[in-house]
Rosetta silent file (secondary structure, phi, psi, omega in degrees, C-alpha in Angstrom):
SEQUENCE: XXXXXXXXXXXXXXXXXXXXXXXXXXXXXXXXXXXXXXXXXXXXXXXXXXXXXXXXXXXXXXXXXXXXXXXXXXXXXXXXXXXXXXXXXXXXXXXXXXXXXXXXXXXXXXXXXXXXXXXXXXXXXXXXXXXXXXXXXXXXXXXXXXXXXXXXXXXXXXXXXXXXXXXXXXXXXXXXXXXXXXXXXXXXXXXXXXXXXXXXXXXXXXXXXXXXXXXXXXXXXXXXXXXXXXXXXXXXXXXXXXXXXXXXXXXXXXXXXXXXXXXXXXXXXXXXX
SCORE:     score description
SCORE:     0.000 S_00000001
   1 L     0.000  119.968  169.430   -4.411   16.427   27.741 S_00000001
   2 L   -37.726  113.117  171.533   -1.357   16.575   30.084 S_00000001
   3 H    -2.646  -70.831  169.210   -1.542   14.760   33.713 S_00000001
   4 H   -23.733  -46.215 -169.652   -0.461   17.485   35.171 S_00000001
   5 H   -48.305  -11.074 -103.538   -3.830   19.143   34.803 S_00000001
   6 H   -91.703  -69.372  178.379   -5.458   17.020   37.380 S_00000001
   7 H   -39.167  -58.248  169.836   -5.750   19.850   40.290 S_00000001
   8 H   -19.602  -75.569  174.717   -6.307   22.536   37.959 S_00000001
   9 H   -61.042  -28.035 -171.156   -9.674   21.045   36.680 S_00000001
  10 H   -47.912  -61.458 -170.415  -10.500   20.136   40.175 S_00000001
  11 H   -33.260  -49.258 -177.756  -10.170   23.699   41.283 S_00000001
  12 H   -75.119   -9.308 -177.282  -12.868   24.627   38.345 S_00000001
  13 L   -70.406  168.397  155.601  -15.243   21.905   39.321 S_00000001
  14 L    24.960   49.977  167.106  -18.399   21.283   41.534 S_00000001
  15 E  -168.083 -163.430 -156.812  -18.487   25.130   42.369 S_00000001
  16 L   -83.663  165.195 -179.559  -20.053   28.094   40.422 S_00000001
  17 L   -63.701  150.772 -176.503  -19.418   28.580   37.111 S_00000001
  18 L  -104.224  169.709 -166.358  -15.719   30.363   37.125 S_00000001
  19 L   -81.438 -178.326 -172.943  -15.125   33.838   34.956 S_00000001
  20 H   -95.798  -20.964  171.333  -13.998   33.814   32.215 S_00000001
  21 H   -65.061  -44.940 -173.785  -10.452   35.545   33.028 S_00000001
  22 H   -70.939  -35.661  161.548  -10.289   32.431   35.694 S_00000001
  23 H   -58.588  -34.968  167.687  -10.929   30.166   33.132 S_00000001
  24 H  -108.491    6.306  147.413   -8.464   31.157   31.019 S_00000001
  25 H   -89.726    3.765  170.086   -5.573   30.994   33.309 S_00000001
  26 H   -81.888  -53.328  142.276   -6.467   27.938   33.826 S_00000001
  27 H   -31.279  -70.061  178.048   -6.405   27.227   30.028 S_00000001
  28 H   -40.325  -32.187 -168.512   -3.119   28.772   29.785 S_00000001
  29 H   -54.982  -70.810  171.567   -1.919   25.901   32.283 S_00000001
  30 H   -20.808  -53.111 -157.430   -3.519   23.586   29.810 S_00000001
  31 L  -117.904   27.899  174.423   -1.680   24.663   27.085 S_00000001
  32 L    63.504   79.085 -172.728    2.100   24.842   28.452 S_00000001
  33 L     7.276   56.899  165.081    1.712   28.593   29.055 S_00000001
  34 L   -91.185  161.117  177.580    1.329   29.343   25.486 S_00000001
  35 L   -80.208  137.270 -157.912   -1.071   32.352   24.848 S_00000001
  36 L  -111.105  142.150  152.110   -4.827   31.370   25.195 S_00000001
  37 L  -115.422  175.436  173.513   -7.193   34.113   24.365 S_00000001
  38 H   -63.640   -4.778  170.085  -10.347   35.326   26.070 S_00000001
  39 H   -81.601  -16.014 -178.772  -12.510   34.460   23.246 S_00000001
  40 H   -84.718  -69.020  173.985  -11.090   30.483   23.714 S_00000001
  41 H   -26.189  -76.808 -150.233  -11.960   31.308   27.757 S_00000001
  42 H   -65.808  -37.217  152.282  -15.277   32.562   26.861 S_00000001
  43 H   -37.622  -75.529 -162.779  -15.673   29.478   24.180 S_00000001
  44 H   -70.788  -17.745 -179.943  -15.100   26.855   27.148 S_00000001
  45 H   -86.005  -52.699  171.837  -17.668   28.839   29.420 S_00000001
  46 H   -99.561   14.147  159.143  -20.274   28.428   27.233 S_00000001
  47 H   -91.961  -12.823  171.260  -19.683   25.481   26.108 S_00000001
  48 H   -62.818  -40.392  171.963  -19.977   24.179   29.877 S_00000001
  49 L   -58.675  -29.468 -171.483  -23.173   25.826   29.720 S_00000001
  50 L   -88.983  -36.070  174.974  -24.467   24.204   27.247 S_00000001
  51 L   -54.162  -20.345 -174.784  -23.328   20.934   28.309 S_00000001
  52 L   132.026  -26.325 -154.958  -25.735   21.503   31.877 S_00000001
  53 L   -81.159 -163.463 -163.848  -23.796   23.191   33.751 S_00000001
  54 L  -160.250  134.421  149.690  -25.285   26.576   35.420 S_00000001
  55 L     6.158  -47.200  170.545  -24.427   29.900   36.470 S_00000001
  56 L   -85.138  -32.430 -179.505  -24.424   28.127   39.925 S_00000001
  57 L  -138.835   68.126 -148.306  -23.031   25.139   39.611 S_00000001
  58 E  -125.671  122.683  172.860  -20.600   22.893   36.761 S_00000001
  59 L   -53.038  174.763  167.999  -19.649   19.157   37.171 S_00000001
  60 L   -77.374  -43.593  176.901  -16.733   17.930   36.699 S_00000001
  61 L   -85.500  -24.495  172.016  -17.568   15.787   33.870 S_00000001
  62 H   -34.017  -52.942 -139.367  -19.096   19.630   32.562 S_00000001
  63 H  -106.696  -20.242  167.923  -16.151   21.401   32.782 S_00000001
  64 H   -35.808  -80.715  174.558  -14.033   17.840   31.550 S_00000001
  65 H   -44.129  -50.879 -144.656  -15.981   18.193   28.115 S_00000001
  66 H   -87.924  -60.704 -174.882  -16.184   21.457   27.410 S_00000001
  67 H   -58.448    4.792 -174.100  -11.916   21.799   28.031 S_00000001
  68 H  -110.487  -47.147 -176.275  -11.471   18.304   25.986 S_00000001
  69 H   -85.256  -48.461  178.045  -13.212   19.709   22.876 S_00000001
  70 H   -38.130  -42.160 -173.485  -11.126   23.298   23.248 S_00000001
  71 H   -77.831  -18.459 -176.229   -8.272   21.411   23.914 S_00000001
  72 H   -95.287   23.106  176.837   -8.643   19.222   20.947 S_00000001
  73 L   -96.368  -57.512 -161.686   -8.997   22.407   18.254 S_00000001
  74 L   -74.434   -6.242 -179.617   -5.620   23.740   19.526 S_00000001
  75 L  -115.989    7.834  178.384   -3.836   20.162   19.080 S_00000001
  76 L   -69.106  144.541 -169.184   -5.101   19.813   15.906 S_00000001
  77 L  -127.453  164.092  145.988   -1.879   20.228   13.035 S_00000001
  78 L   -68.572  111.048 -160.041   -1.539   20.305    9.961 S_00000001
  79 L   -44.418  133.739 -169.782   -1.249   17.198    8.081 S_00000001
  80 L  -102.307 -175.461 -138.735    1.838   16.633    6.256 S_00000001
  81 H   -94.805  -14.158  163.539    2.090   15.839    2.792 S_00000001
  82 H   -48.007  -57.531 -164.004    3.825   12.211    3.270 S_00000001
  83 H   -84.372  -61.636 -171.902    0.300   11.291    5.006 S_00000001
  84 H   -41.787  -75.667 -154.492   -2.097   13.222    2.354 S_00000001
  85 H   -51.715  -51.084  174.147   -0.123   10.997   -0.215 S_00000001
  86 H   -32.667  -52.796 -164.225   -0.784    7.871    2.079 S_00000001
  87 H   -81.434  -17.190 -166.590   -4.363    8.631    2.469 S_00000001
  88 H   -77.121  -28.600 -153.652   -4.748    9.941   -1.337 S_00000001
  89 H   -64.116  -54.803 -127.533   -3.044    6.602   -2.178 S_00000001
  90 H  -112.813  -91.086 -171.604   -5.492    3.753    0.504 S_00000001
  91 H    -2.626  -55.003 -168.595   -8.277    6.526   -1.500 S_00000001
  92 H   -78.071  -81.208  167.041   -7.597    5.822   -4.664 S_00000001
  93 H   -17.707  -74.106  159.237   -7.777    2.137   -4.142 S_00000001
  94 H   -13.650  -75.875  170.360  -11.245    2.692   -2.436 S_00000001
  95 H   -33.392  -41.249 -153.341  -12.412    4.821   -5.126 S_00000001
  96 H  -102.967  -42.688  169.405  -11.666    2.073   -7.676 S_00000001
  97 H   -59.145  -88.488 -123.739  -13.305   -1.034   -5.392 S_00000001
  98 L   -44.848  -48.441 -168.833  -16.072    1.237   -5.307 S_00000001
  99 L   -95.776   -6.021  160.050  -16.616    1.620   -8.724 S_00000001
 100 L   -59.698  126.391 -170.602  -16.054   -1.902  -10.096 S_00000001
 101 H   -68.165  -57.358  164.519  -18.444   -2.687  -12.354 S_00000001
 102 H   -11.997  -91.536 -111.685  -17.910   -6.768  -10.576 S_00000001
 103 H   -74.808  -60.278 -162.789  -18.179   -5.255   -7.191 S_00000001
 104 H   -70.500   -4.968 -172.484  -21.358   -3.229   -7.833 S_00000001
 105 H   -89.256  -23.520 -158.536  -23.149   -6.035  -10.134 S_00000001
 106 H   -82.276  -29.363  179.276  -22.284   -8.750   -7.457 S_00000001
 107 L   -78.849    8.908 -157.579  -24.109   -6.118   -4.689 S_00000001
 108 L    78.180  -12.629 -164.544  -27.166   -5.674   -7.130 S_00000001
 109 L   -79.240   66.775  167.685  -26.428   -2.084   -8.475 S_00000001
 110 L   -79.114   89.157  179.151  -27.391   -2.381  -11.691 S_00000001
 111 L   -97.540  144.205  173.482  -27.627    1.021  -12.689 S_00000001
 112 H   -55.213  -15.908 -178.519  -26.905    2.214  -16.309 S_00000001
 113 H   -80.137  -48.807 -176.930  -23.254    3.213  -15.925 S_00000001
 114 H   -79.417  -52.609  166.200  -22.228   -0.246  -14.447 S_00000001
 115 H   -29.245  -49.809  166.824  -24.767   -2.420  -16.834 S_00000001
 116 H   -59.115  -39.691 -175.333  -22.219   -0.602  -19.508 S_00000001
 117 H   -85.974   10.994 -161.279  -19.250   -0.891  -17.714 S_00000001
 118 H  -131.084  -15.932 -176.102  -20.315   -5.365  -17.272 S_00000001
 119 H  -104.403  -29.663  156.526  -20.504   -5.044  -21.348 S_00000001
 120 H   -60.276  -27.985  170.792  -17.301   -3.553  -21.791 S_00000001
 121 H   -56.460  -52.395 -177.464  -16.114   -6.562  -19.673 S_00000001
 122 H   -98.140   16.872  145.312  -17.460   -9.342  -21.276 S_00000001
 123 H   -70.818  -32.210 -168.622  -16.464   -8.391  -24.554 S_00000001
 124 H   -86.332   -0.859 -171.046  -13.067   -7.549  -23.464 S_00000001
 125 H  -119.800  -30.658 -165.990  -13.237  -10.838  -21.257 S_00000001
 126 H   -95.413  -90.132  167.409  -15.627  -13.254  -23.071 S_00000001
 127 H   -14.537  -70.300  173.545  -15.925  -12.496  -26.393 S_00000001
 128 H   -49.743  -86.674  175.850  -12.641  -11.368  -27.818 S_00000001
 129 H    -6.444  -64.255  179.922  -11.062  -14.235  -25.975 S_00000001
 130 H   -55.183  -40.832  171.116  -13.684  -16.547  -27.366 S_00000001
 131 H   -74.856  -21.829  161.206  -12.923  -15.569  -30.956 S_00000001
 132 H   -64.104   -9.798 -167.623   -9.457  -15.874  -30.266 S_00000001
 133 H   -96.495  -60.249 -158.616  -10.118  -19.517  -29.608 S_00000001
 134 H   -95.069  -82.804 -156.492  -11.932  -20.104  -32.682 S_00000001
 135 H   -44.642  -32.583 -163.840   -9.532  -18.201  -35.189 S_00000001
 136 H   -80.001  -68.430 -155.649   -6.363  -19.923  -33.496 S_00000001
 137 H   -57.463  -53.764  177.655   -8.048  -23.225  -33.499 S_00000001
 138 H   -68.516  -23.494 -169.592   -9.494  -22.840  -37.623 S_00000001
 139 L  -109.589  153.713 -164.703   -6.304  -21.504  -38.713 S_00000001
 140 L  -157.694  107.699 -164.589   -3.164  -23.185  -38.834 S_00000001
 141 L   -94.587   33.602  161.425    0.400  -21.100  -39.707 S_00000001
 142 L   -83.018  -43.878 -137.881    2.336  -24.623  -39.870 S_00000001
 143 L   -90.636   -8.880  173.125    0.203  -24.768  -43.473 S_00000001
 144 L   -88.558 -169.269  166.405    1.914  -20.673  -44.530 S_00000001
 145 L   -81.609   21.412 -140.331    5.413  -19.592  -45.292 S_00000001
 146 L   -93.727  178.863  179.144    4.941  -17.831  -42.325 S_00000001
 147 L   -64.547  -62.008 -156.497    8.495  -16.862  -39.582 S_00000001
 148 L  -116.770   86.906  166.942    6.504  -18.143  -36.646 S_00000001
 149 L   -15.034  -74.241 -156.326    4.467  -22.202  -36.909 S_00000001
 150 L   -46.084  -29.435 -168.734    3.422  -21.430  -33.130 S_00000001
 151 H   -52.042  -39.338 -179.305    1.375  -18.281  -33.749 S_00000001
 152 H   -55.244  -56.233  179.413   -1.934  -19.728  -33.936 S_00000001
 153 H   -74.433    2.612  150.299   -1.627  -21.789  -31.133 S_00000001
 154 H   -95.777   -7.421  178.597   -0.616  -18.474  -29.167 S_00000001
 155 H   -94.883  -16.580  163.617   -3.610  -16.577  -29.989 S_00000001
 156 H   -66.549  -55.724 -170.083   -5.513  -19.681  -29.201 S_00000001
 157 H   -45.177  -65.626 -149.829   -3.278  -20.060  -25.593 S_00000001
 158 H   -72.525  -58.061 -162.679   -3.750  -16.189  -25.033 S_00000001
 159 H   -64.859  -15.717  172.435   -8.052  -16.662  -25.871 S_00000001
 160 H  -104.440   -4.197 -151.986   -7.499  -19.386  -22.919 S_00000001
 161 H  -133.417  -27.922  174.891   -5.364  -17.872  -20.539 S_00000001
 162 H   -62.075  -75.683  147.826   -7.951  -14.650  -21.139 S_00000001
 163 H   -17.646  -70.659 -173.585  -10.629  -16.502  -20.260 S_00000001
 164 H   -59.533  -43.450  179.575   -9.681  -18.355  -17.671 S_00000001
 165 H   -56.615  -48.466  163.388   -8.472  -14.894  -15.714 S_00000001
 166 H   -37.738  -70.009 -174.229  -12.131  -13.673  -16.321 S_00000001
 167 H   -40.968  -41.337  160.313  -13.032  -16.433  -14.456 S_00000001
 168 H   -39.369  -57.063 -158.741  -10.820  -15.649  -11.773 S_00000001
 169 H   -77.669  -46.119  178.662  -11.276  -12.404  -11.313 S_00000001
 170 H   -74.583  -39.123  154.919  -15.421  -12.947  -10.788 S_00000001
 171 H   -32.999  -76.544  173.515  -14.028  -15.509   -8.277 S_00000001
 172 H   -29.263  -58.598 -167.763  -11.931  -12.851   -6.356 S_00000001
 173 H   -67.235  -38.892 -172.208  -14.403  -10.430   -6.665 S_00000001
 174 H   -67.188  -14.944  173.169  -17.438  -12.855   -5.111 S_00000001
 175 H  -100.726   -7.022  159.349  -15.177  -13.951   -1.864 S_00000001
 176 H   -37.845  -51.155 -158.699  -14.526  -10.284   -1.573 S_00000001
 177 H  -113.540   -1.449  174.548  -18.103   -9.607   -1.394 S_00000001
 178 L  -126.242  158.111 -149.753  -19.830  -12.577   -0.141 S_00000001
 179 L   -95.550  -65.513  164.855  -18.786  -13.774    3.598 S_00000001
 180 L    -3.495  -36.413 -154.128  -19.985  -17.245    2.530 S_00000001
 181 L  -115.261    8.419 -179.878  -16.422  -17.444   -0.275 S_00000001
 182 L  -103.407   28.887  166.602  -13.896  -15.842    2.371 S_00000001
 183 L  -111.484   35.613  174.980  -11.996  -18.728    2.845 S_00000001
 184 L  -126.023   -3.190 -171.794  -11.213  -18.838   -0.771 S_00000001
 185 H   -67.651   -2.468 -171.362  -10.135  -15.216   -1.229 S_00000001
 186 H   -91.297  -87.314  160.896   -6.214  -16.339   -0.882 S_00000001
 187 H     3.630  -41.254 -161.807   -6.459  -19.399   -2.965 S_00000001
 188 H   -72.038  -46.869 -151.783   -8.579  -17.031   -5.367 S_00000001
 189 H   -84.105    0.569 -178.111   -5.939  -14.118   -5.347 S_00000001
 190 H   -76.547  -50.505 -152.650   -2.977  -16.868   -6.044 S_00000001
 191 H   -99.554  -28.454  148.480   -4.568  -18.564   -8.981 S_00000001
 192 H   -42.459  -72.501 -149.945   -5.269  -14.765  -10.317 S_00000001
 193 H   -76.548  -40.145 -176.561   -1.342  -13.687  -10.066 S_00000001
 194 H   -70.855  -38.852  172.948   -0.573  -17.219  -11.840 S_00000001
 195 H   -60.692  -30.801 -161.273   -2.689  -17.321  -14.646 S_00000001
 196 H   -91.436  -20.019  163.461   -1.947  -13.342  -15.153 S_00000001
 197 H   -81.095    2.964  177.731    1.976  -14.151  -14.951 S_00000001
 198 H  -101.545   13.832 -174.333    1.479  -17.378  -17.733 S_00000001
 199 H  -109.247  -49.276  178.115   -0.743  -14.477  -19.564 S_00000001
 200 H   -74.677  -29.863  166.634    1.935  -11.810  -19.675 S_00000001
 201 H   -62.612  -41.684  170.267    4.693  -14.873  -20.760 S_00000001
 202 H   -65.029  -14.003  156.138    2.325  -15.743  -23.741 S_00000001
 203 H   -52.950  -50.635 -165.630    2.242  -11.962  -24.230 S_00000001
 204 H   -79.009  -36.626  166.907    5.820  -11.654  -24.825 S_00000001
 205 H   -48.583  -57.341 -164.905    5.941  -14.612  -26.958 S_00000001
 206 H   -91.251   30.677  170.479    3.224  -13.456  -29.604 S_00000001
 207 H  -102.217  -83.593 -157.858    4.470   -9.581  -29.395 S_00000001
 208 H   -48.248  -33.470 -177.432    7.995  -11.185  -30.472 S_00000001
 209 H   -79.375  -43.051 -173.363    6.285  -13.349  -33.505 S_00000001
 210 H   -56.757  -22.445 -161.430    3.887  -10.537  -34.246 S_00000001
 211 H  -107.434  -62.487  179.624    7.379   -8.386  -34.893 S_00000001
 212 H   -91.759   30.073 -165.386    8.855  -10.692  -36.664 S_00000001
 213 L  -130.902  169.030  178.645    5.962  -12.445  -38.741 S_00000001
 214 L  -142.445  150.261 -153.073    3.722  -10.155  -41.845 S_00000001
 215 L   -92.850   14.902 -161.283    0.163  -10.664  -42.237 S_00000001
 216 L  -113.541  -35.731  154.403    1.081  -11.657  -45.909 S_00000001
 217 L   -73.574  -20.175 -171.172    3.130  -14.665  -44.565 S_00000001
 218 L  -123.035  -15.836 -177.703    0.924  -15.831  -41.938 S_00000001
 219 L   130.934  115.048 -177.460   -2.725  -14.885  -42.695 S_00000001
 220 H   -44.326  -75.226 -156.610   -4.346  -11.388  -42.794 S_00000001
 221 H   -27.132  -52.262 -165.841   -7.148  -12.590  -40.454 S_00000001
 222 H   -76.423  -30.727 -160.947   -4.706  -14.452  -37.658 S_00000001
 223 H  -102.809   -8.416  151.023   -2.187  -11.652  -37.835 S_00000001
 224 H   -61.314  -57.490 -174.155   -4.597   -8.719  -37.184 S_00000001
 225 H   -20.025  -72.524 -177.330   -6.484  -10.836  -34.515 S_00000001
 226 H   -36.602  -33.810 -173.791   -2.744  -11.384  -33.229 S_00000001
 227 H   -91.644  -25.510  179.614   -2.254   -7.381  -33.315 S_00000001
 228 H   -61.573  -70.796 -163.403   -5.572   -6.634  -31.842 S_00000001
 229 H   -78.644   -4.302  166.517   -4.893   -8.841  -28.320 S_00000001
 230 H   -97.092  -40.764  131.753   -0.922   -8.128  -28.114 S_00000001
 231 H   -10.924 -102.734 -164.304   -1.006   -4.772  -29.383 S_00000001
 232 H   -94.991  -32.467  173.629   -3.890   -2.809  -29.116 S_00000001
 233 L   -69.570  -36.679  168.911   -5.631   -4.236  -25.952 S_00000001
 234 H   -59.331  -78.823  161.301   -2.303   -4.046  -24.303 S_00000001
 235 H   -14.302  -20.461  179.882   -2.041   -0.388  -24.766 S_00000001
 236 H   -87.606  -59.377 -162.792   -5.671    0.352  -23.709 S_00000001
 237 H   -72.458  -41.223 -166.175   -5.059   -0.987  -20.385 S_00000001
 238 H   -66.741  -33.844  163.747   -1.487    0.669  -19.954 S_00000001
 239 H   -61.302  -21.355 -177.733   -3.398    4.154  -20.943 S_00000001
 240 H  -105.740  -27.102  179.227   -5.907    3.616  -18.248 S_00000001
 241 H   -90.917  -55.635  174.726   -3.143    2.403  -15.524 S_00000001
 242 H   -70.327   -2.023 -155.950   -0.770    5.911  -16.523 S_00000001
 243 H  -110.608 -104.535  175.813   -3.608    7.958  -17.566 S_00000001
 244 H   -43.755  -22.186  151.033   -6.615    7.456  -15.399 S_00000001
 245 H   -79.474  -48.639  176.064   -5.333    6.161  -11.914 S_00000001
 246 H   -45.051  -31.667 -168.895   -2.632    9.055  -11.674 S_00000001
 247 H   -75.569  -38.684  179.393   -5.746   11.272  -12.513 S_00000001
 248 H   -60.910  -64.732  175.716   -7.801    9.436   -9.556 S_00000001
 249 H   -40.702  -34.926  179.862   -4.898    9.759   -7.236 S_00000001
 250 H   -78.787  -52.374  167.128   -4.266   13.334   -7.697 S_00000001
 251 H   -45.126  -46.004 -155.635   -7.874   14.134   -7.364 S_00000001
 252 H   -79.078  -70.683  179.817   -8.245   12.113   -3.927 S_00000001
 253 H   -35.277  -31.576  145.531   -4.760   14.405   -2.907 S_00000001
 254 H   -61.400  -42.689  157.348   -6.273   17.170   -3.543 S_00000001
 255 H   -60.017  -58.932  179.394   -9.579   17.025   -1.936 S_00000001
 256 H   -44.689  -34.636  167.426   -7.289   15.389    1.177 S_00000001
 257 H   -85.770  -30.350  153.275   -5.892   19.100    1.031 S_00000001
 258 H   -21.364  -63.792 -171.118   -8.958   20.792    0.609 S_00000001
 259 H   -72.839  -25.170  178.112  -10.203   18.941    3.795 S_00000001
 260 H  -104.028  -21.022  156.439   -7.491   19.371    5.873 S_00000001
 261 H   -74.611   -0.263  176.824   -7.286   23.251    5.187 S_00000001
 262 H   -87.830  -80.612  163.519  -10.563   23.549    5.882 S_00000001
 263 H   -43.784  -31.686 -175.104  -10.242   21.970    9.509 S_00000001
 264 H   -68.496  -41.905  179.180   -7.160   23.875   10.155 S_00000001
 265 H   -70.405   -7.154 -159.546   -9.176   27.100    9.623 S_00000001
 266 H   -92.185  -26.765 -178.039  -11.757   25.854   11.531 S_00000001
 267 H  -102.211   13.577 -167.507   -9.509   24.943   14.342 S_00000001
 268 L    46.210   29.779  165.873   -6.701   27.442   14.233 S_00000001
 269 L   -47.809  159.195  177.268   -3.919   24.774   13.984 S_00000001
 270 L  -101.815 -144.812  177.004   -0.398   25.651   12.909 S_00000001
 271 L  -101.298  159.303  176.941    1.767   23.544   10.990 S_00000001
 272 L  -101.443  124.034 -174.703    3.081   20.124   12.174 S_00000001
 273 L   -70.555    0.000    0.000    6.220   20.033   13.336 S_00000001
């Protein structure tokens, strides 16, 4: 509310309640002589009232209130659509912590939807990995015809490098969520980015042998396995990061417009300049 006002309110203070025509040149004052109407006047009069004041008498701090919430309907704008993306954006994140299956198992909420969502995990974290381990390790493409020796001992590498980020990651998530671990969350999120860049180089490697190798030279068994975790796992997650966050994000932008047209009607804001 503008400085200026100082006198103004005085004038309306510690003396009978003022009309409502007096009230709203007063208002007008408020509000750089823009037009006020007598239903906003008659708004701030009975909201004084309600606040204590009386027929006879209204404070200072009365009349304070009641022109601090009037004045804060009329300074209300319209958000613009740079900040809805901002907020759909810091949303979307939210939205995602929320719903981590980690986050909510490490807090107790084992509910069926996360109990599902901790079994899609450790197959896609334990398991796979783990079998990746044991096929790379029993099989041995030095002993085929095959283009590429090394492939076994990348789908073994990759079943370790898998692994180990699962480990990580339930690291991250536990100094996230317990106070006890939160001088380990940097340390946590470091050894997370390294393992997941030496995960994505060992990526690139067995996607190039997997291209140039045949499951007829190297071993059916090793060179689906190989097509399963360079392949087809890759693709799952890249379908869920273009598919399913854009979808989150869009929602939370929308609802952010919802909500802020919704206040605007309530408060008769304009647009923000």
């Amino acid at each position: 509310m503008p400085r200026s006002v100082g006198p103004v309110l005085a004038s309306l203070s510690d003396c009978a309640m003022p009309t409502t025509e007096t009230i709203r040149e007063a208002l007008l004052v408020f509000n750089g002589e823009h037009p006020v109407s007598l239903e906003e006047a008659e708004y701030v009069r009975h909201l004084a009232l309600a606040l204590g004041g009386s027929r006879q008498k209204v404070s200072a701090k009365q009349m304070r209130m009641a022109i601090a919430a009037w004045y804060l309907h009329i300074e209300r704008r319209a958000t613009s659509n740079g900040r809805l993306a901002r907020h759909a954006v810091s949303g979307t994140a939210d939205r995602v912590c929320i719903y981590n299956p980690l986050q909510r198992f490490c807090r107790g909420q084992w509910d069926p939807i996360t109990l599902s969502f901790m079994g899609m995990f450790f197959v896609a974290w334990v398991v796979v990995p783990t079998m990746a381990i044991w096929i790379g390790v029993s099989t041995n493409t030095a002993d085929y015809p095959c283009d590429s020796p090394f492939f076994s001992h990348a789908v073994e590498i990759t079943g370790c490098l898998t692994l180990g980020q699962a480990l990580v990651v339930f690291l991250v998530t536990g100094a996230w969520e317990c106070t006890a671990l939160s001088k380990c969350r940097l340390c946590s999120c470091i050894s997370l980015g390294f393992v997941s860049m030496a995960l994505v180089l060992v990526w690139l490697m067995g996607f190039w042998m997997l291209m140039t190798t045949t499951p007829s030279r190297c071993g059916f068994l090793i060179w689906e396995f190989g097509n399963l975790i360079w392949i087809v796992a890759p693709v799952l997650c890249l379908v869920f990061t273009c598919c399913c966050i854009p979808c989150i994000y869009l929602h939370e932008y929308l609802q952010n417009k919802r909500i802020d047209q919704r206040l605007m009607l309530q408060g008769g804001g304009g647009d923000e300049e």
